[in-house]
Amino acid sequence: MPPRYLQPTAQRIRDYLSAKDYDGLTAYLDSLANSAFRASCDMLASDLLDQLDADAFWRVVSHLILWQPKAFVATMAKAVARRIERGTLTFDNPVARQLYAQLQDSSHTIDRDKLLIRWLPICTEPATMEFLFSQLDTVTIQHRIDFLLRTPTMPASFVLLRTLRLEEHNRPLLLTTARQLMRRGDGLAFNTASLLRTYFDLDELQGTFSLNIPPYAISRIDTDYEAFCRAVQG
């Protein structure tokens, strides 16, 4: 519950949400002083949107992001992540898809990047991650690889392998990516680099690799996520 001095503001916001008057909501927010506006953003991200069903939630998120991206992209990305982690929301929603389409304009490149940076780490399945990439289109393969390298999760490692398959004849890129994983330093990153070394025959990749992947497993690790996990975990 918001502090007492913010309760009238919170109630006004609830009234606009209940009436589905999103233009009225943004007009009200626009009338607030800076401190009240910031507090309202925090309340929207923390609990005021929890009362809404999935479609209504995504409509508010879309309306606010498209109204003032600088103010609301990070805030709404956080609100979405909270509900995704609670299991009360999915990224693949018809209203959300409309938002993704509206963000395809080049003026929203930074906004799309901010959403991916916040959402990729909470993806528990590779298919969810690949869906987000398909909707929040990244500019190049390298751009996508950069996102995956900074996401230290098993789904990201699997999607990284599948992404690199698209560039399997680009040996410098394969080697650079594997070395960047090794520099990241965590166990998952090092084991993924070891797997890439075996999968793409990167014999010139130097390091002490203890991961032993049986030959019969290689053919399945780029299509079978469970097989990939077993291989990376040794």
Coordinates of N, CA and C in Angstrom, one line a residue:
M1 N 0.8 -1.2 0.0 CA 0.0 0.0 0.0 C 0.9 1.3 0.0
P2 N 0.5 2.2 -0.8 CA 1.4 3.5 -0.9 C 1.2 4.2 0.4
P3 N 2.2 5.1 0.7 CA 2.1 5.9 1.9 C 0.9 6.8 1.9
R4 N 0.4 7.3 3.1 CA -0.8 8.0 3.2 C -0.9 9.2 2.2
Y5 N 0.2 9.9 2.1 CA 0.1 11.1 1.3 C 0.0 10.9 -0.2
L6 N 0.3 9.6 -0.6 CA 0.1 9.2 -2.0 C -1.2 8.5 -2.3
Q7 N -1.9 8.2 -1.2 CA -3.1 7.4 -1.4 C -4.2 8.0 -2.3
P8 N -4.4 9.4 -2.2 CA -5.3 10.0 -3.2 C -4.9 9.8 -4.6
T9 N -3.6 10.0 -4.9 CA -3.0 9.8 -6.2 C -3.2 8.4 -6.7
A10 N -2.9 7.4 -5.8 CA -3.1 6.0 -6.2 C -4.5 5.7 -6.5
Q11 N -5.5 6.3 -5.8 CA -6.9 6.1 -6.0 C -7.3 6.6 -7.4
R12 N -6.8 7.8 -7.7 CA -7.2 8.4 -9.0 C -6.7 7.5 -10.1
I13 N -5.5 7.0 -9.9 CA -4.9 6.1 -11.0 C -5.8 4.8 -11.1
R14 N -6.2 4.3 -9.9 CA -7.1 3.1 -9.9 C -8.4 3.4 -10.7
D15 N -8.9 4.5 -10.4 CA -10.2 4.9 -11.1 C -10.0 4.9 -12.6
Y16 N -8.9 5.5 -13.1 CA -8.7 5.5 -14.5 C -8.5 4.1 -15.1
L17 N -7.8 3.3 -14.3 CA -7.6 1.9 -14.8 C -8.9 1.1 -14.8
S18 N -9.7 1.3 -13.8 CA -11.0 0.6 -13.7 C -11.9 1.0 -14.9
A19 N -11.8 2.3 -15.2 CA -12.7 2.8 -16.3 C -12.1 2.5 -17.7
K20 N -10.8 2.0 -17.7 CA -10.1 1.8 -19.0 C -9.9 3.1 -19.7
D21 N -9.8 4.1 -19.0 CA -9.6 5.5 -19.6 C -8.1 5.8 -19.6
Y22 N -7.4 5.2 -20.6 CA -6.0 5.3 -20.6 C -5.5 6.7 -21.1
D23 N -6.3 7.3 -21.9 CA -6.0 8.7 -22.3 C -6.1 9.6 -21.1
G24 N -7.2 9.4 -20.3 CA -7.4 10.2 -19.1 C -6.2 9.9 -18.1
L25 N -5.8 8.7 -18.0 CA -4.6 8.3 -17.1 C -3.4 9.1 -17.5
T26 N -3.1 9.1 -18.8 CA -1.8 9.9 -19.2 C -2.0 11.4 -19.0
A27 N -3.2 11.9 -19.2 CA -3.5 13.3 -19.0 C -3.3 13.6 -17.5
Y28 N -3.8 12.8 -16.7 CA -3.6 13.0 -15.2 C -2.1 12.9 -14.8
L29 N -1.4 11.9 -15.3 CA 0.0 11.8 -15.0 C 0.8 13.0 -15.4
D30 N 0.4 13.5 -16.6 CA 1.1 14.7 -17.2 C 0.9 15.9 -16.4
S31 N -0.2 15.9 -15.6 CA -0.5 17.1 -14.8 C 0.2 17.2 -13.4
L32 N 0.9 16.0 -13.1 CA 1.5 15.9 -11.8 C 2.8 16.6 -11.7
A33 N 3.2 17.1 -10.6 CA 4.6 17.6 -10.4 C 5.6 16.4 -10.5
N34 N 6.8 16.8 -10.7 CA 7.8 15.8 -11.0 C 7.9 14.7 -9.9
S35 N 7.9 15.1 -8.7 CA 8.0 14.1 -7.6 C 6.8 13.2 -7.6
A36 N 5.6 13.7 -7.8 CA 4.4 12.9 -7.8 C 4.4 12.0 -9.0
F37 N 4.9 12.5 -10.1 CA 4.9 11.7 -11.4 C 5.8 10.5 -11.1
R38 N 7.0 10.7 -10.6 CA 8.0 9.6 -10.3 C 7.3 8.6 -9.4
A39 N 6.7 9.1 -8.3 CA 6.0 8.2 -7.4 C 4.9 7.4 -8.0
S40 N 4.2 8.0 -9.0 CA 3.2 7.3 -9.7 C 3.7 6.2 -10.6
C41 N 4.9 6.5 -11.2 CA 5.5 5.5 -12.0 C 5.9 4.3 -11.1
D42 N 6.4 4.5 -10.0 CA 6.8 3.5 -9.1 C 5.6 2.6 -8.6
M43 N 4.5 3.3 -8.3 CA 3.3 2.6 -7.9 C 2.7 1.8 -9.0
L44 N 2.8 2.3 -10.2 CA 2.3 1.5 -11.4 C 3.1 0.2 -11.5
A45 N 4.4 0.4 -11.4 CA 5.3 -0.8 -11.6 C 5.2 -1.8 -10.4
S46 N 4.9 -1.3 -9.2 CA 5.0 -2.2 -8.1 C 3.7 -2.9 -7.8
D47 N 2.5 -2.3 -7.8 CA 1.3 -3.0 -7.5 C 0.0 -2.5 -8.1
L48 N -0.1 -1.3 -8.6 CA -1.3 -0.8 -9.1 C -1.8 -1.6 -10.4
L49 N -0.9 -2.2 -11.1 CA -1.4 -2.9 -12.3 C -1.7 -4.4 -12.0
D50 N -1.4 -4.8 -10.8 CA -1.6 -6.2 -10.5 C -3.1 -6.6 -10.5
Q51 N -4.0 -5.6 -10.3 CA -5.4 -5.9 -10.3 C -6.0 -6.2 -11.7
L52 N -5.2 -6.0 -12.7 CA -5.7 -6.1 -14.1 C -5.5 -7.5 -14.7
D53 N -6.4 -7.9 -15.6 CA -6.1 -9.2 -16.3 C -5.0 -8.9 -17.3
A54 N -4.6 -10.0 -18.0 CA -3.4 -9.9 -18.8 C -3.6 -8.9 -20.0
D55 N -4.8 -9.0 -20.6 CA -5.0 -8.1 -21.8 C -5.0 -6.6 -21.3
A56 N -5.7 -6.3 -20.3 CA -5.8 -5.0 -19.8 C -4.4 -4.5 -19.3
F57 N -3.7 -5.4 -18.7 CA -2.3 -5.0 -18.2 C -1.5 -4.6 -19.4
W58 N -1.5 -5.5 -20.5 CA -0.6 -5.2 -21.6 C -1.1 -3.9 -22.3
R59 N -2.4 -3.6 -22.3 CA -2.9 -2.3 -22.9 C -2.3 -1.1 -22.1
V60 N -2.3 -1.2 -20.8 CA -1.8 -0.1 -20.0 C -0.3 0.1 -20.3
V61 N 0.4 -1.1 -20.3 CA 1.9 -1.0 -20.6 C 2.2 -0.4 -21.9
S62 N 1.4 -0.9 -22.9 CA 1.6 -0.3 -24.3 C 1.3 1.2 -24.3
H63 N 0.2 1.6 -23.7 CA -0.2 3.0 -23.8 C 0.9 3.9 -23.1
L64 N 1.4 3.4 -22.0 CA 2.4 4.2 -21.3 C 3.8 4.3 -22.0
I65 N 4.2 3.1 -22.5 CA 5.5 3.1 -23.2 C 5.4 3.9 -24.5
L66 N 4.4 3.8 -25.2 CA 4.3 4.6 -26.5 C 4.0 6.1 -26.2
W67 N 3.5 6.4 -25.0 CA 3.2 7.8 -24.7 C 4.6 8.5 -24.3
Q68 N 5.3 7.9 -23.4 CA 6.6 8.5 -22.9 C 7.6 7.4 -22.7
P69 N 8.2 6.9 -23.8 CA 9.2 5.8 -23.7 C 10.3 6.1 -22.6
K70 N 10.9 7.3 -22.6 CA 12.0 7.5 -21.7 C 11.5 7.3 -20.2
A71 N 10.3 7.7 -19.9 CA 9.8 7.6 -18.5 C 9.3 6.2 -18.2
F72 N 8.8 5.4 -19.2 CA 8.1 4.2 -18.9 C 8.7 2.9 -19.4
V73 N 9.6 2.9 -20.3 CA 10.2 1.6 -20.8 C 10.7 0.8 -19.6
A74 N 11.7 1.4 -18.9 CA 12.3 0.6 -17.8 C 11.3 0.2 -16.7
T75 N 10.4 1.2 -16.4 CA 9.4 0.9 -15.3 C 8.4 -0.2 -15.7
M76 N 7.9 -0.1 -17.0 CA 7.0 -1.1 -17.4 C 7.7 -2.5 -17.7
A77 N 8.9 -2.5 -18.1 CA 9.7 -3.7 -18.3 C 9.8 -4.4 -16.9
K78 N 10.0 -3.7 -15.9 CA 10.1 -4.2 -14.5 C 8.7 -4.8 -14.1
A79 N 7.6 -4.1 -14.4 CA 6.3 -4.6 -14.0 C 6.0 -5.8 -14.8
V80 N 6.3 -5.9 -16.0 CA 6.1 -7.1 -16.8 C 6.9 -8.3 -16.2
A81 N 8.1 -8.0 -15.9 CA 9.0 -9.1 -15.4 C 8.4 -9.7 -14.1
R82 N 7.9 -8.8 -13.2 CA 7.3 -9.3 -11.9 C 6.2 -10.3 -12.2
R83 N 5.3 -9.9 -13.1 CA 4.2 -10.8 -13.4 C 4.6 -12.1 -14.1
I84 N 5.5 -11.9 -15.0 CA 6.1 -13.1 -15.7 C 6.6 -14.1 -14.7
E85 N 7.4 -13.6 -13.8 CA 8.0 -14.5 -12.8 C 7.0 -15.1 -11.8
R86 N 5.9 -14.4 -11.6 CA 4.8 -14.9 -10.8 C 3.9 -15.9 -11.5
G87 N 4.0 -16.0 -12.9 CA 3.2 -16.9 -13.7 C 1.9 -16.3 -14.0
T88 N 1.6 -15.0 -13.9 CA 0.3 -14.4 -14.1 C 0.3 -13.7 -15.5
L89 N 1.4 -13.8 -16.3 CA 1.5 -13.1 -17.6 C 2.4 -13.9 -18.5
T90 N 2.1 -13.7 -19.8 CA 3.0 -14.3 -20.8 C 3.5 -13.2 -21.8
F91 N 4.6 -13.4 -22.4 CA 5.0 -12.5 -23.4 C 4.2 -12.6 -24.7
D92 N 3.7 -13.8 -25.0 CA 3.0 -14.1 -26.2 C 1.5 -13.8 -25.9
N93 N 1.1 -12.6 -26.1 CA -0.2 -12.1 -25.8 C -0.6 -11.2 -27.0
P94 N -1.9 -11.3 -27.5 CA -2.2 -10.5 -28.7 C -2.0 -9.0 -28.5
V95 N -2.3 -8.5 -27.3 CA -2.1 -7.1 -27.1 C -0.6 -6.8 -27.1
A96 N 0.2 -7.7 -26.4 CA 1.7 -7.5 -26.4 C 2.2 -7.5 -27.8
R97 N 1.7 -8.4 -28.7 CA 2.2 -8.4 -30.0 C 2.0 -7.1 -30.8
Q98 N 0.9 -6.4 -30.5 CA 0.7 -5.1 -31.1 C 1.7 -4.1 -30.6
L99 N 2.1 -4.2 -29.3 CA 3.1 -3.3 -28.8 C 4.4 -3.6 -29.6
Y100 N 4.8 -4.9 -29.7 CA 6.1 -5.2 -30.3 C 6.1 -4.7 -31.7
A101 N 5.0 -4.8 -32.4 CA 4.9 -4.3 -33.8 C 5.1 -2.7 -33.9
Q102 N 4.5 -2.1 -32.9 CA 4.6 -0.6 -32.9 C 6.0 -0.1 -32.5
L103 N 6.8 -1.0 -31.9 CA 8.1 -0.7 -31.5 C 9.1 -1.0 -32.6
Q104 N 8.7 -1.4 -33.7 CA 9.6 -1.8 -34.8 C 10.2 -0.6 -35.5
D105 N 9.6 0.6 -35.3 CA 10.2 1.8 -35.9 C 11.6 2.0 -35.4
S106 N 12.5 2.6 -36.2 CA 13.9 2.8 -35.9 C 14.0 3.7 -34.7
S107 N 13.0 4.6 -34.5 CA 13.1 5.5 -33.3 C 13.0 4.8 -32.0
H108 N 12.6 3.5 -32.0 CA 12.4 2.7 -30.8 C 13.5 1.7 -30.6
T109 N 14.6 1.8 -31.3 CA 15.7 0.8 -31.2 C 16.2 0.7 -29.8
I110 N 16.5 1.8 -29.1 CA 17.0 1.8 -27.8 C 15.9 1.2 -26.8
D111 N 14.6 1.5 -27.1 CA 13.6 1.0 -26.2 C 13.5 -0.5 -26.3
R112 N 13.6 -1.1 -27.6 CA 13.6 -2.5 -27.7 C 14.8 -3.2 -27.0
D113 N 15.9 -2.5 -27.1 CA 17.1 -3.1 -26.4 C 16.9 -3.1 -24.9
K114 N 16.3 -2.1 -24.4 CA 16.1 -2.0 -22.9 C 15.1 -3.1 -22.5
L115 N 14.1 -3.4 -23.3 CA 13.2 -4.5 -22.9 C 13.9 -5.8 -23.0
L116 N 14.7 -6.1 -24.0 CA 15.4 -7.3 -24.1 C 16.4 -7.5 -22.9
I117 N 17.1 -6.5 -22.6 CA 18.0 -6.6 -21.5 C 17.3 -7.0 -20.2
R118 N 16.1 -6.4 -20.0 CA 15.4 -6.8 -18.7 C 14.7 -8.1 -18.8
W119 N 14.2 -8.5 -20.0 CA 13.4 -9.7 -20.1 C 14.1 -11.0 -20.4
L120 N 15.2 -10.9 -21.1 CA 15.9 -12.2 -21.5 C 16.4 -13.0 -20.3
P121 N 16.9 -12.3 -19.2 CA 17.4 -13.1 -18.1 C 16.3 -13.9 -17.4
I122 N 15.0 -13.5 -17.5 CA 14.0 -14.2 -16.8 C 13.3 -15.3 -17.6
C123 N 13.8 -15.5 -18.9 CA 13.2 -16.5 -19.7 C 13.7 -17.9 -19.2
T124 N 12.8 -18.8 -18.9 CA 13.1 -20.1 -18.5 C 13.2 -21.1 -19.6
E125 N 12.7 -20.8 -20.7 CA 12.7 -21.7 -21.9 C 13.3 -21.0 -23.1
P126 N 14.1 -21.7 -23.9 CA 14.7 -21.1 -25.1 C 13.6 -20.6 -26.1
A127 N 12.5 -21.3 -26.1 CA 11.5 -20.9 -27.1 C 11.0 -19.5 -26.7
T128 N 10.9 -19.1 -25.4 CA 10.4 -17.8 -25.0 C 11.5 -16.8 -25.4
M129 N 12.7 -17.1 -25.3 CA 13.8 -16.2 -25.7 C 13.8 -15.9 -27.2
E130 N 13.6 -17.0 -27.9 CA 13.6 -16.9 -29.4 C 12.3 -16.1 -29.8
F131 N 11.2 -16.3 -29.1 CA 10.0 -15.5 -29.4 C 10.3 -14.0 -29.2
L132 N 10.9 -13.6 -28.1 CA 11.2 -12.2 -27.9 C 12.2 -11.7 -29.0
F133 N 13.2 -12.4 -29.4 CA 14.0 -12.0 -30.5 C 13.2 -11.8 -31.7
S134 N 12.3 -12.7 -32.0 CA 11.5 -12.6 -33.2 C 10.6 -11.3 -33.2
Q135 N 10.1 -10.9 -32.0 CA 9.2 -9.8 -31.9 C 9.9 -8.5 -31.7
L136 N 11.0 -8.5 -31.0 CA 11.7 -7.3 -30.7 C 13.0 -7.4 -31.5
D137 N 12.9 -7.3 -32.8 CA 13.9 -7.6 -33.8 C 15.2 -6.9 -33.5
T138 N 16.3 -7.7 -33.4 CA 17.6 -7.2 -33.3 C 18.2 -6.9 -34.7
V139 N 19.1 -6.0 -34.8 CA 19.5 -5.5 -36.1 C 20.4 -6.5 -36.8
T140 N 21.3 -7.2 -36.2 CA 22.2 -8.1 -36.8 C 22.4 -9.3 -35.9
I141 N 23.0 -10.4 -36.5 CA 23.4 -11.6 -35.8 C 24.3 -11.2 -34.6
Q142 N 25.2 -10.3 -34.9 CA 26.2 -9.9 -33.8 C 25.5 -9.2 -32.7
H143 N 24.5 -8.4 -33.0 CA 23.7 -7.7 -32.0 C 23.0 -8.8 -31.1
R144 N 22.4 -9.8 -31.7 CA 21.8 -10.8 -30.9 C 22.8 -11.6 -30.1
I145 N 23.9 -11.9 -30.6 CA 25.0 -12.6 -29.9 C 25.4 -11.7 -28.7
D146 N 25.5 -10.4 -28.8 CA 25.9 -9.6 -27.7 C 24.9 -9.7 -26.6
F147 N 23.6 -9.7 -26.9 CA 22.6 -9.9 -25.8 C 22.8 -11.3 -25.1
L148 N 23.0 -12.3 -25.9 CA 23.1 -13.6 -25.3 C 24.4 -13.8 -24.5
L149 N 25.4 -13.1 -24.9 CA 26.7 -13.2 -24.1 C 26.5 -12.6 -22.7
R150 N 25.7 -11.6 -22.6 CA 25.5 -10.9 -21.3 C 24.4 -11.5 -20.5
T151 N 23.8 -12.6 -21.0 CA 22.7 -13.3 -20.3 C 23.2 -14.6 -19.8
P152 N 23.6 -14.7 -18.5 CA 24.3 -16.0 -18.0 C 23.3 -17.0 -17.6
T153 N 22.4 -17.5 -18.5 CA 21.5 -18.5 -18.2 C 21.6 -19.7 -19.2
M154 N 21.1 -20.9 -18.8 CA 21.1 -22.0 -19.7 C 20.4 -21.8 -21.0
P155 N 19.1 -21.2 -21.0 CA 18.4 -21.0 -22.2 C 19.2 -20.1 -23.1
A156 N 19.9 -19.1 -22.6 CA 20.7 -18.2 -23.4 C 21.9 -18.9 -24.1
S157 N 22.5 -19.8 -23.4 CA 23.6 -20.6 -24.0 C 23.1 -21.4 -25.1
F158 N 21.9 -22.0 -24.9 CA 21.3 -22.9 -26.0 C 21.0 -22.0 -27.2
V159 N 20.3 -20.9 -27.0 CA 20.0 -20.0 -28.1 C 21.2 -19.5 -28.8
L160 N 22.3 -19.2 -28.0 CA 23.6 -18.8 -28.6 C 24.1 -19.8 -29.6
L161 N 24.1 -21.1 -29.2 CA 24.5 -22.2 -30.1 C 23.7 -22.2 -31.4
R162 N 22.4 -22.1 -31.2 CA 21.5 -22.1 -32.4 C 21.7 -20.9 -33.3
T163 N 22.0 -19.7 -32.6 CA 22.3 -18.5 -33.4 C 23.6 -18.7 -34.2
L164 N 24.6 -19.2 -33.5 CA 25.9 -19.4 -34.2 C 25.9 -20.3 -35.3
R165 N 24.9 -21.3 -35.3 CA 24.8 -22.2 -36.4 C 24.5 -21.4 -37.7
L166 N 23.8 -20.3 -37.6 CA 23.5 -19.5 -38.8 C 24.8 -18.9 -39.4
E167 N 25.9 -18.9 -38.6 CA 27.1 -18.3 -39.0 C 28.3 -19.3 -38.9
E168 N 27.9 -20.6 -39.1 CA 28.9 -21.7 -38.9 C 30.1 -21.6 -39.8
H169 N 30.1 -20.9 -40.9 CA 31.2 -20.8 -41.7 C 32.0 -19.5 -41.4
N170 N 31.6 -18.7 -40.5 CA 32.3 -17.5 -40.1 C 33.2 -17.8 -38.9
R171 N 34.3 -18.4 -39.2 CA 35.2 -19.0 -38.1 C 35.7 -17.9 -37.2
P172 N 36.0 -16.7 -37.7 CA 36.4 -15.6 -36.7 C 35.3 -15.3 -35.7
L173 N 34.1 -15.2 -36.2 CA 33.0 -14.9 -35.3 C 32.8 -16.0 -34.2
L174 N 32.9 -17.3 -34.6 CA 32.8 -18.4 -33.7 C 33.9 -18.4 -32.6
L175 N 35.1 -18.1 -33.1 CA 36.2 -18.0 -32.1 C 36.1 -16.9 -31.2
T176 N 35.7 -15.7 -31.7 CA 35.6 -14.5 -30.9 C 34.5 -14.7 -29.8
T177 N 33.4 -15.3 -30.2 CA 32.3 -15.6 -29.3 C 32.7 -16.5 -28.2
A178 N 33.4 -17.6 -28.6 CA 33.9 -18.6 -27.6 C 34.8 -17.9 -26.6
R179 N 35.7 -17.1 -27.1 CA 36.7 -16.4 -26.2 C 36.0 -15.4 -25.3
Q180 N 35.0 -14.7 -25.8 CA 34.2 -13.8 -24.9 C 33.5 -14.6 -23.8
L181 N 33.0 -15.8 -24.1 CA 32.4 -16.6 -23.1 C 33.5 -17.0 -22.0
M182 N 34.7 -17.3 -22.4 CA 35.7 -17.7 -21.5 C 36.1 -16.5 -20.6
R183 N 36.1 -15.3 -21.2 CA 36.4 -14.1 -20.4 C 35.3 -13.8 -19.4
R184 N 34.1 -14.2 -19.7 CA 33.0 -14.0 -18.8 C 33.3 -14.7 -17.4
G185 N 33.9 -15.9 -17.6 CA 34.5 -16.5 -16.4 C 33.6 -17.4 -15.6
D186 N 32.3 -17.4 -15.7 CA 31.5 -18.3 -14.9 C 31.5 -19.7 -15.5
G187 N 31.1 -20.7 -14.6 CA 31.2 -22.1 -15.1 C 30.4 -22.4 -16.3
L188 N 29.1 -21.8 -16.4 CA 28.3 -22.0 -17.5 C 28.9 -21.5 -18.8
A189 N 29.5 -20.3 -18.7 CA 30.2 -19.7 -19.9 C 31.3 -20.5 -20.3
F190 N 32.2 -21.0 -19.4 CA 33.3 -21.8 -19.8 C 32.9 -23.1 -20.4
N191 N 31.9 -23.8 -19.8 CA 31.4 -25.0 -20.4 C 30.8 -24.8 -21.8
T192 N 30.1 -23.7 -21.9 CA 29.5 -23.4 -23.2 C 30.6 -23.2 -24.3
A193 N 31.7 -22.5 -23.9 CA 32.8 -22.3 -24.8 C 33.4 -23.7 -25.2
S194 N 33.5 -24.5 -24.2 CA 34.1 -25.9 -24.5 C 33.2 -26.6 -25.4
L195 N 31.9 -26.5 -25.2 CA 30.9 -27.2 -26.1 C 31.0 -26.6 -27.6
L196 N 31.2 -25.3 -27.7 CA 31.3 -24.7 -29.0 C 32.6 -25.1 -29.7
R197 N 33.6 -25.3 -28.9 CA 34.9 -25.8 -29.4 C 34.7 -27.2 -30.1
T198 N 34.0 -28.0 -29.4 CA 33.8 -29.4 -29.9 C 32.8 -29.3 -31.1
Y199 N 31.7 -28.6 -30.9 CA 30.6 -28.6 -31.9 C 31.1 -28.0 -33.3
F200 N 31.9 -26.9 -33.2 CA 32.4 -26.3 -34.4 C 33.8 -26.6 -34.8
D201 N 34.4 -27.6 -34.1 CA 35.8 -28.0 -34.4 C 36.8 -26.8 -34.3
L202 N 36.7 -26.1 -33.2 CA 37.5 -24.9 -33.0 C 38.8 -25.3 -32.3
D203 N 39.6 -26.1 -32.9 CA 40.8 -26.6 -32.3 C 41.8 -25.6 -31.9
E204 N 41.8 -24.4 -32.5 CA 42.7 -23.3 -32.1 C 42.3 -22.6 -30.9
L205 N 41.1 -22.9 -30.3 CA 40.7 -22.3 -29.1 C 41.4 -22.9 -27.9
Q206 N 42.3 -22.0 -27.3 CA 43.1 -22.5 -26.3 C 42.5 -22.4 -24.9
G207 N 42.7 -23.4 -24.1 CA 42.2 -23.4 -22.7 C 42.2 -24.8 -22.1
T208 N 42.0 -24.9 -20.8 CA 41.9 -26.2 -20.2 C 40.5 -26.6 -20.1
F209 N 40.1 -27.5 -20.9 CA 38.7 -27.9 -21.0 C 38.5 -29.3 -20.5
S210 N 37.6 -29.4 -19.5 CA 37.3 -30.7 -18.9 C 36.0 -31.3 -19.4
L211 N 35.3 -30.6 -20.1 CA 34.0 -31.1 -20.6 C 34.2 -32.1 -21.6
N212 N 33.6 -33.3 -21.5 CA 33.7 -34.4 -22.4 C 32.4 -34.7 -23.0
I213 N 32.2 -34.3 -24.3 CA 30.9 -34.6 -24.9 C 31.0 -35.8 -25.8
P214 N 30.2 -36.8 -25.6 CA 30.3 -38.0 -26.4 C 29.9 -37.7 -27.9
P215 N 30.5 -38.3 -28.8 CA 30.2 -38.0 -30.2 C 28.7 -38.1 -30.6
Y216 N 28.0 -39.1 -30.0 CA 26.6 -39.3 -30.3 C 25.7 -38.2 -29.8
A217 N 26.2 -37.4 -28.9 CA 25.4 -36.3 -28.3 C 25.5 -35.0 -29.2
I218 N 26.5 -34.9 -29.9 CA 26.8 -33.7 -30.7 C 25.6 -33.4 -31.7
S219 N 25.1 -34.4 -32.3 CA 24.1 -34.2 -33.3 C 22.8 -33.8 -32.8
R220 N 22.6 -33.9 -31.5 CA 21.3 -33.5 -30.9 C 21.3 -32.2 -30.1
I221 N 22.5 -31.7 -29.7 CA 22.5 -30.6 -28.8 C 22.0 -29.3 -29.3
D222 N 21.9 -29.2 -30.6 CA 21.4 -27.9 -31.2 C 19.8 -28.0 -31.4
T223 N 19.2 -29.1 -31.2 CA 17.8 -29.2 -31.3 C 17.1 -29.7 -30.1
D224 N 17.8 -30.4 -29.2 CA 17.2 -30.9 -28.0 C 17.7 -30.2 -26.8
Y225 N 16.9 -29.4 -26.2 CA 17.4 -28.5 -25.1 C 17.8 -29.4 -23.9
E226 N 17.1 -30.4 -23.6 CA 17.5 -31.3 -22.5 C 18.9 -31.9 -22.7
A227 N 19.1 -32.4 -24.0 CA 20.4 -32.9 -24.3 C 21.5 -31.9 -24.2
F228 N 21.2 -30.7 -24.6 CA 22.2 -29.6 -24.4 C 22.5 -29.4 -23.0
C229 N 21.5 -29.3 -22.1 CA 21.7 -29.1 -20.7 C 22.6 -30.2 -20.1
R230 N 22.3 -31.4 -20.5 CA 23.1 -32.5 -19.9 C 24.6 -32.4 -20.4
A231 N 24.8 -32.0 -21.7 CA 26.1 -31.9 -22.2 C 26.9 -30.8 -21.5
V232 N 26.2 -29.6 -21.3 CA 26.9 -28.5 -20.7 C 27.2 -28.7 -19.2
Q233 N 26.4 -29.5 -18.6 CA 26.6 -29.8 -17.2 C 27.5 -30.9 -16.9
G234 N 28.0 -31.6 -18.0 CA 28.9 -32.7 -17.9 C 28.3 -33.9 -17.3

